[in-house]
Amino acid sequence: HQLHVYVFVYGSLKKGHSNNAQLQQPPGKAKFVGEAQSVTRHRLVVGRTHCIPYLYEDGGDRIKDEDKKQIVGEVYKVDRHMAAKLDRFEGCPSFYYRGTIDVQMLPVTTTTPQRQQQQQQQRDTAEADQVLTCFVYYKTDLAPEAYSPDFPSISDYTPDDARSHGGSGGMLRSNHNAAAPRRKRKNK
């Protein structure tokens, strides 16, 4: 019996971004539940380094309320193996930490009524139009991007957001937790 939890993704793990493949490959399993929006407001910015999104849980009085927005993302139901894989991928707990967030599931919107009905049927009735508590990855440190007016707050991370900040659209991000290359030792 596998333990399943919900994860809310708001950046390069979303559909249409190359890192979404992390959710499709073993170890572990993930099932797309649907799009959702955070119930509370947070600060989401495209970071200077790697042009990837940083979500801040709380910046104290350094992050102004008017700089916080409801965040749009996707919810996946994942097993414990996928949750552990995502922790490694996100560099948890040093680069991001795993916290919780309440999200409101959004209605299914697609181009064809047939596809919309199919997607709605795939949703668990307990998930449809509900508020779910998910785990999410928050940025660990309060970098200058967190409170600088030079980094506008966004509500929905897209490849265009990252490109407008000089990046590649978050499409090529690698594991944050990757080890630095080791030098070969010379034998004496």
PDB file of C-alpha atoms in Angstrom:
ATOM      1  CA  HIS A   1       0.000   0.000   0.000  1.00  0.00           C
ATOM      2  CA  GLN A   2       1.499   3.306  -1.114  1.00  0.00           C
ATOM      3  CA  LEU A   3       1.057   6.549   0.779  1.00  0.00           C
ATOM      4  CA  HIS A   4      -0.146   9.250  -1.600  1.00  0.00           C
ATOM      5  CA  VAL A   5       0.180  12.973  -1.023  1.00  0.00           C
ATOM      6  CA  TYR A   6      -0.588  16.044  -3.088  1.00  0.00           C
ATOM      7  CA  VAL A   7       2.148  18.330  -4.398  1.00  0.00           C
ATOM      8  CA  PHE A   8       1.517  21.806  -5.833  1.00  0.00           C
ATOM      9  CA  VAL A   9       3.997  22.750  -8.573  1.00  0.00           C
ATOM     10  CA  TYR A  10       4.269  26.344  -9.761  1.00  0.00           C
ATOM     11  CA  GLY A  11       7.423  26.416 -11.912  1.00  0.00           C
ATOM     12  CA  SER A  12       9.448  24.288 -14.270  1.00  0.00           C
ATOM     13  CA  LEU A  13       7.728  21.069 -13.131  1.00  0.00           C
ATOM     14  CA  LYS A  14       4.444  22.219 -14.695  1.00  0.00           C
ATOM     15  CA  LYS A  15       3.205  20.797 -17.995  1.00  0.00           C
ATOM     16  CA  GLY A  16       4.883  22.445 -20.966  1.00  0.00           C
ATOM     17  CA  HIS A  17       8.199  22.801 -19.133  1.00  0.00           C
ATOM     18  CA  SER A  18      10.984  20.287 -19.663  1.00  0.00           C
ATOM     19  CA  ASN A  19      11.284  19.423 -15.973  1.00  0.00           C
ATOM     20  CA  ASN A  20       7.724  18.059 -16.021  1.00  0.00           C
ATOM     21  CA  ALA A  21       9.414  14.848 -17.194  1.00  0.00           C
ATOM     22  CA  GLN A  22      10.612  14.395 -13.584  1.00  0.00           C
ATOM     23  CA  LEU A  23       6.995  13.637 -12.668  1.00  0.00           C
ATOM     24  CA  GLN A  24       6.631  11.086 -15.460  1.00  0.00           C
ATOM     25  CA  GLN A  25       9.738   8.967 -14.845  1.00  0.00           C
ATOM     26  CA  PRO A  26      10.536   6.412 -12.113  1.00  0.00           C
ATOM     27  CA  PRO A  27      11.274   6.088  -9.319  1.00  0.00           C
ATOM     28  CA  GLY A  28       7.823   6.794  -8.056  1.00  0.00           C
ATOM     29  CA  LYS A  29       4.473   7.645  -9.566  1.00  0.00           C
ATOM     30  CA  ALA A  30       2.603  10.894 -10.079  1.00  0.00           C
ATOM     31  CA  LYS A  31      -0.925  11.524 -11.336  1.00  0.00           C
ATOM     32  CA  PHE A  32      -1.964  14.923 -12.661  1.00  0.00           C
ATOM     33  CA  VAL A  33      -4.996  16.116 -10.690  1.00  0.00           C
ATOM     34  CA  GLY A  34      -5.559  19.536 -12.244  1.00  0.00           C
ATOM     35  CA  GLU A  35      -4.810  23.232 -12.127  1.00  0.00           C
ATOM     36  CA  ALA A  36      -5.207  25.080  -8.872  1.00  0.00           C
ATOM     37  CA  GLN A  37      -4.692  28.477  -7.250  1.00  0.00           C
ATOM     38  CA  SER A  38      -3.331  29.182  -3.798  1.00  0.00           C
ATOM     39  CA  VAL A  39      -5.901  30.243  -1.229  1.00  0.00           C
ATOM     40  CA  THR A  40      -3.432  32.624   0.416  1.00  0.00           C
ATOM     41  CA  ARG A  41      -1.154  35.164  -1.207  1.00  0.00           C
ATOM     42  CA  HIS A  42       2.584  34.605  -1.592  1.00  0.00           C
ATOM     43  CA  ARG A  43       5.541  36.222  -3.317  1.00  0.00           C
ATOM     44  CA  LEU A  44       6.639  34.417  -6.506  1.00  0.00           C
ATOM     45  CA  VAL A  45       9.523  35.899  -8.466  1.00  0.00           C
ATOM     46  CA  VAL A  46      11.817  34.772 -11.243  1.00  0.00           C
ATOM     47  CA  GLY A  47      15.240  34.531  -9.628  1.00  0.00           C
ATOM     48  CA  ARG A  48      18.389  36.100 -10.988  1.00  0.00           C
ATOM     49  CA  THR A  49      20.268  32.791 -10.929  1.00  0.00           C
ATOM     50  CA  HIS A  50      19.048  30.268 -13.528  1.00  0.00           C
ATOM     51  CA  CYS A  51      15.884  32.389 -14.092  1.00  0.00           C
ATOM     52  CA  ILE A  52      13.787  29.904 -12.131  1.00  0.00           C
ATOM     53  CA  PRO A  53      10.861  30.766  -9.878  1.00  0.00           C
ATOM     54  CA  TYR A  54      11.249  31.292  -6.161  1.00  0.00           C
ATOM     55  CA  LEU A  55       8.169  31.023  -3.979  1.00  0.00           C
ATOM     56  CA  TYR A  56       8.395  32.597  -0.547  1.00  0.00           C
ATOM     57  CA  GLU A  57       6.150  31.381   2.236  1.00  0.00           C
ATOM     58  CA  ASP A  58       6.570  34.457   4.370  1.00  0.00           C
ATOM     59  CA  GLY A  59       9.041  37.274   4.214  1.00  0.00           C
ATOM     60  CA  GLY A  60       8.014  38.915   7.457  1.00  0.00           C
ATOM     61  CA  ASP A  61       7.845  42.674   7.133  1.00  0.00           C
ATOM     62  CA  ARG A  62      10.448  42.693   4.312  1.00  0.00           C
ATOM     63  CA  ILE A  63       7.863  41.482   1.772  1.00  0.00           C
ATOM     64  CA  LYS A  64       4.947  43.872   1.422  1.00  0.00           C
ATOM     65  CA  ASP A  65       1.405  42.491   1.254  1.00  0.00           C
ATOM     66  CA  GLU A  66       0.834  44.271  -2.078  1.00  0.00           C
ATOM     67  CA  ASP A  67       3.744  42.246  -3.529  1.00  0.00           C
ATOM     68  CA  LYS A  68       2.009  38.953  -2.762  1.00  0.00           C
ATOM     69  CA  LYS A  69      -0.392  37.216  -5.158  1.00  0.00           C
ATOM     70  CA  GLN A  70      -2.469  34.076  -5.367  1.00  0.00           C
ATOM     71  CA  ILE A  71      -0.276  31.563  -7.189  1.00  0.00           C
ATOM     72  CA  VAL A  72      -1.501  29.438 -10.104  1.00  0.00           C
ATOM     73  CA  GLY A  73      -0.008  25.987 -10.554  1.00  0.00           C
ATOM     74  CA  GLU A  74      -0.754  22.304 -10.916  1.00  0.00           C
ATOM     75  CA  VAL A  75      -1.572  19.594  -8.397  1.00  0.00           C
ATOM     76  CA  TYR A  76      -0.211  16.060  -8.663  1.00  0.00           C
ATOM     77  CA  LYS A  77      -0.942  13.072  -6.457  1.00  0.00           C
ATOM     78  CA  VAL A  78       2.421  11.405  -5.767  1.00  0.00           C
ATOM     79  CA  ASP A  79       3.584   8.312  -3.923  1.00  0.00           C
ATOM     80  CA  ARG A  80       6.346   8.377  -1.301  1.00  0.00           C
ATOM     81  CA  HIS A  81       9.003   7.384  -3.848  1.00  0.00           C
ATOM     82  CA  MET A  82       8.119  10.341  -6.100  1.00  0.00           C
ATOM     83  CA  ALA A  83       8.001  12.673  -3.074  1.00  0.00           C
ATOM     84  CA  ALA A  84      11.535  11.596  -2.126  1.00  0.00           C
ATOM     85  CA  LYS A  85      12.687  12.025  -5.735  1.00  0.00           C
ATOM     86  CA  LEU A  86      11.219  15.547  -5.866  1.00  0.00           C
ATOM     87  CA  ASP A  87      12.957  16.422  -2.575  1.00  0.00           C
ATOM     88  CA  ARG A  88      16.280  15.442  -4.141  1.00  0.00           C
ATOM     89  CA  PHE A  89      15.518  17.227  -7.405  1.00  0.00           C
ATOM     90  CA  GLU A  90      14.571  20.457  -5.606  1.00  0.00           C
ATOM     91  CA  GLY A  91      17.635  20.363  -3.358  1.00  0.00           C
ATOM     92  CA  CYS A  92      15.488  19.990  -0.266  1.00  0.00           C
ATOM     93  CA  PRO A  93      16.152  21.145   2.410  1.00  0.00           C
ATOM     94  CA  SER A  94      19.088  23.369   1.401  1.00  0.00           C
ATOM     95  CA  PHE A  95      17.807  25.146  -1.751  1.00  0.00           C
ATOM     96  CA  TYR A  96      14.057  24.786  -1.196  1.00  0.00           C
ATOM     97  CA  TYR A  97      12.203  23.402   1.803  1.00  0.00           C
ATOM     98  CA  ARG A  98       8.990  21.440   1.748  1.00  0.00           C
ATOM     99  CA  GLY A  99       6.067  23.238   3.345  1.00  0.00           C
ATOM    100  CA  THR A 100       2.315  23.111   2.908  1.00  0.00           C
ATOM    101  CA  ILE A 101      -0.112  25.262   0.983  1.00  0.00           C
ATOM    102  CA  ASP A 102      -3.885  25.245   0.619  1.00  0.00           C
ATOM    103  CA  VAL A 103      -5.039  25.434  -2.994  1.00  0.00           C
ATOM    104  CA  GLN A 104      -8.431  25.755  -4.644  1.00  0.00           C
ATOM    105  CA  MET A 105      -8.875  23.394  -7.575  1.00  0.00           C
ATOM    106  CA  LEU A 106      -9.790  25.305 -10.740  1.00  0.00           C
ATOM    107  CA  PRO A 107     -12.454  24.219 -13.220  1.00  0.00           C
ATOM    108  CA  VAL A 108     -11.236  22.120 -16.146  1.00  0.00           C
ATOM    109  CA  THR A 109     -10.754  24.334 -19.187  1.00  0.00           C
ATOM    110  CA  THR A 110      -9.876  22.883 -22.581  1.00  0.00           C
ATOM    111  CA  THR A 111     -10.680  23.601 -26.182  1.00  0.00           C
ATOM    112  CA  THR A 112     -13.189  20.802 -26.758  1.00  0.00           C
ATOM    113  CA  PRO A 113     -16.197  19.817 -24.638  1.00  0.00           C
ATOM    114  CA  GLN A 114     -15.321  16.121 -25.130  1.00  0.00           C
ATOM    115  CA  ARG A 115     -11.792  16.624 -23.730  1.00  0.00           C
ATOM    116  CA  GLN A 116     -13.179  18.719 -20.846  1.00  0.00           C
ATOM    117  CA  GLN A 117     -15.634  15.944 -19.918  1.00  0.00           C
ATOM    118  CA  GLN A 118     -12.836  13.344 -20.121  1.00  0.00           C
ATOM    119  CA  GLN A 119     -10.560  15.367 -17.843  1.00  0.00           C
ATOM    120  CA  GLN A 120     -13.375  16.000 -15.356  1.00  0.00           C
ATOM    121  CA  GLN A 121     -14.127  12.264 -15.210  1.00  0.00           C
ATOM    122  CA  GLN A 122     -10.449  11.534 -14.497  1.00  0.00           C
ATOM    123  CA  ARG A 123     -10.572  13.663 -11.385  1.00  0.00           C
ATOM    124  CA  ASP A 124     -11.386  11.982  -8.135  1.00  0.00           C
ATOM    125  CA  THR A 125     -14.685  13.386  -6.868  1.00  0.00           C
ATOM    126  CA  ALA A 126     -12.925  14.280  -3.606  1.00  0.00           C
ATOM    127  CA  GLU A 127     -10.554  16.505  -5.616  1.00  0.00           C
ATOM    128  CA  ALA A 128     -12.979  18.320  -7.919  1.00  0.00           C
ATOM    129  CA  ASP A 129     -13.584  21.960  -7.035  1.00  0.00           C
ATOM    130  CA  GLN A 130     -12.173  21.403  -3.545  1.00  0.00           C
ATOM    131  CA  VAL A 131      -9.575  23.088  -1.383  1.00  0.00           C
ATOM    132  CA  LEU A 132      -6.657  20.680  -1.005  1.00  0.00           C
ATOM    133  CA  THR A 133      -3.698  20.865   1.339  1.00  0.00           C
ATOM    134  CA  CYS A 134      -0.591  20.106  -0.689  1.00  0.00           C
ATOM    135  CA  PHE A 135       3.072  20.128  -0.076  1.00  0.00           C
ATOM    136  CA  VAL A 136       5.032  22.758  -1.988  1.00  0.00           C
ATOM    137  CA  TYR A 137       8.649  23.846  -2.285  1.00  0.00           C
ATOM    138  CA  TYR A 138       9.433  27.253  -0.769  1.00  0.00           C
ATOM    139  CA  LYS A 139      12.752  29.044  -1.237  1.00  0.00           C
ATOM    140  CA  THR A 140      14.928  28.607   1.852  1.00  0.00           C
ATOM    141  CA  ASP A 141      16.694  31.957   2.048  1.00  0.00           C
ATOM    142  CA  LEU A 142      15.358  35.457   1.645  1.00  0.00           C
ATOM    143  CA  ALA A 143      17.399  36.470  -1.420  1.00  0.00           C
ATOM    144  CA  PRO A 144      17.284  40.075  -2.693  1.00  0.00           C
ATOM    145  CA  GLU A 145      14.720  38.957  -5.282  1.00  0.00           C
ATOM    146  CA  ALA A 146      12.277  38.333  -2.451  1.00  0.00           C
ATOM    147  CA  TYR A 147      11.784  41.990  -1.604  1.00  0.00           C
ATOM    148  CA  SER A 148      13.393  44.022  -4.400  1.00  0.00           C
ATOM    149  CA  PRO A 149      11.061  46.114  -6.569  1.00  0.00           C
ATOM    150  CA  ASP A 150      13.340  45.166  -9.507  1.00  0.00           C
ATOM    151  CA  PHE A 151      11.779  41.678  -9.419  1.00  0.00           C
ATOM    152  CA  PRO A 152       8.042  41.904 -10.044  1.00  0.00           C
ATOM    153  CA  SER A 153       5.769  39.454  -8.325  1.00  0.00           C
ATOM    154  CA  ILE A 154       4.041  37.034 -10.697  1.00  0.00           C
ATOM    155  CA  SER A 155       1.090  34.719 -10.173  1.00  0.00           C
ATOM    156  CA  ASP A 156       1.657  32.170 -12.960  1.00  0.00           C
ATOM    157  CA  TYR A 157       5.174  31.173 -14.071  1.00  0.00           C
ATOM    158  CA  THR A 158       5.488  30.697 -17.820  1.00  0.00           C
ATOM    159  CA  PRO A 159       8.494  30.273 -20.122  1.00  0.00           C
ATOM    160  CA  ASP A 160       7.874  33.851 -21.269  1.00  0.00           C
ATOM    161  CA  ASP A 161       8.338  35.102 -17.688  1.00  0.00           C
ATOM    162  CA  ALA A 162      11.786  33.574 -17.486  1.00  0.00           C
ATOM    163  CA  ARG A 163      12.810  34.717 -20.969  1.00  0.00           C
ATOM    164  CA  SER A 164      11.785  38.267 -20.131  1.00  0.00           C
ATOM    165  CA  HIS A 165      14.257  38.057 -17.251  1.00  0.00           C
ATOM    166  CA  GLY A 166      17.075  36.902 -19.518  1.00  0.00           C
ATOM    167  CA  GLY A 167      16.729  33.166 -18.993  1.00  0.00           C
ATOM    168  CA  SER A 168      15.819  30.131 -21.023  1.00  0.00           C
ATOM    169  CA  GLY A 169      12.272  29.882 -19.741  1.00  0.00           C
ATOM    170  CA  GLY A 170      13.105  27.489 -16.952  1.00  0.00           C
ATOM    171  CA  MET A 171      13.301  24.773 -19.561  1.00  0.00           C
ATOM    172  CA  LEU A 172      16.829  23.583 -18.893  1.00  0.00           C
ATOM    173  CA  ARG A 173      17.067  23.576 -15.124  1.00  0.00           C
ATOM    174  CA  SER A 174      19.100  20.779 -13.674  1.00  0.00           C
ATOM    175  CA  ASN A 175      19.056  19.247 -10.222  1.00  0.00           C
ATOM    176  CA  HIS A 176      19.879  21.897  -7.586  1.00  0.00           C
ATOM    177  CA  ASN A 177      21.422  19.252  -5.413  1.00  0.00           C
ATOM    178  CA  ALA A 178      23.940  18.001  -7.969  1.00  0.00           C
ATOM    179  CA  ALA A 179      27.396  17.446  -6.567  1.00  0.00           C
ATOM    180  CA  ALA A 180      30.266  19.552  -7.821  1.00  0.00           C
ATOM    181  CA  PRO A 181      32.737  17.698 -10.044  1.00  0.00           C
ATOM    182  CA  ARG A 182      35.595  16.140  -8.123  1.00  0.00           C
ATOM    183  CA  ARG A 183      39.229  16.643  -9.021  1.00  0.00           C
ATOM    184  CA  LYS A 184      41.272  13.577  -9.687  1.00  0.00           C
ATOM    185  CA  ARG A 185      43.956  12.989  -7.126  1.00  0.00           C
ATOM    186  CA  LYS A 186      47.476  12.432  -8.350  1.00  0.00           C
ATOM    187  CA  ASN A 187      49.257   9.367  -7.088  1.00  0.00           C
ATOM    188  CA  LYS A 188      52.656  10.092  -5.598  1.00  0.00           C
TER     189      LYS A 188
END
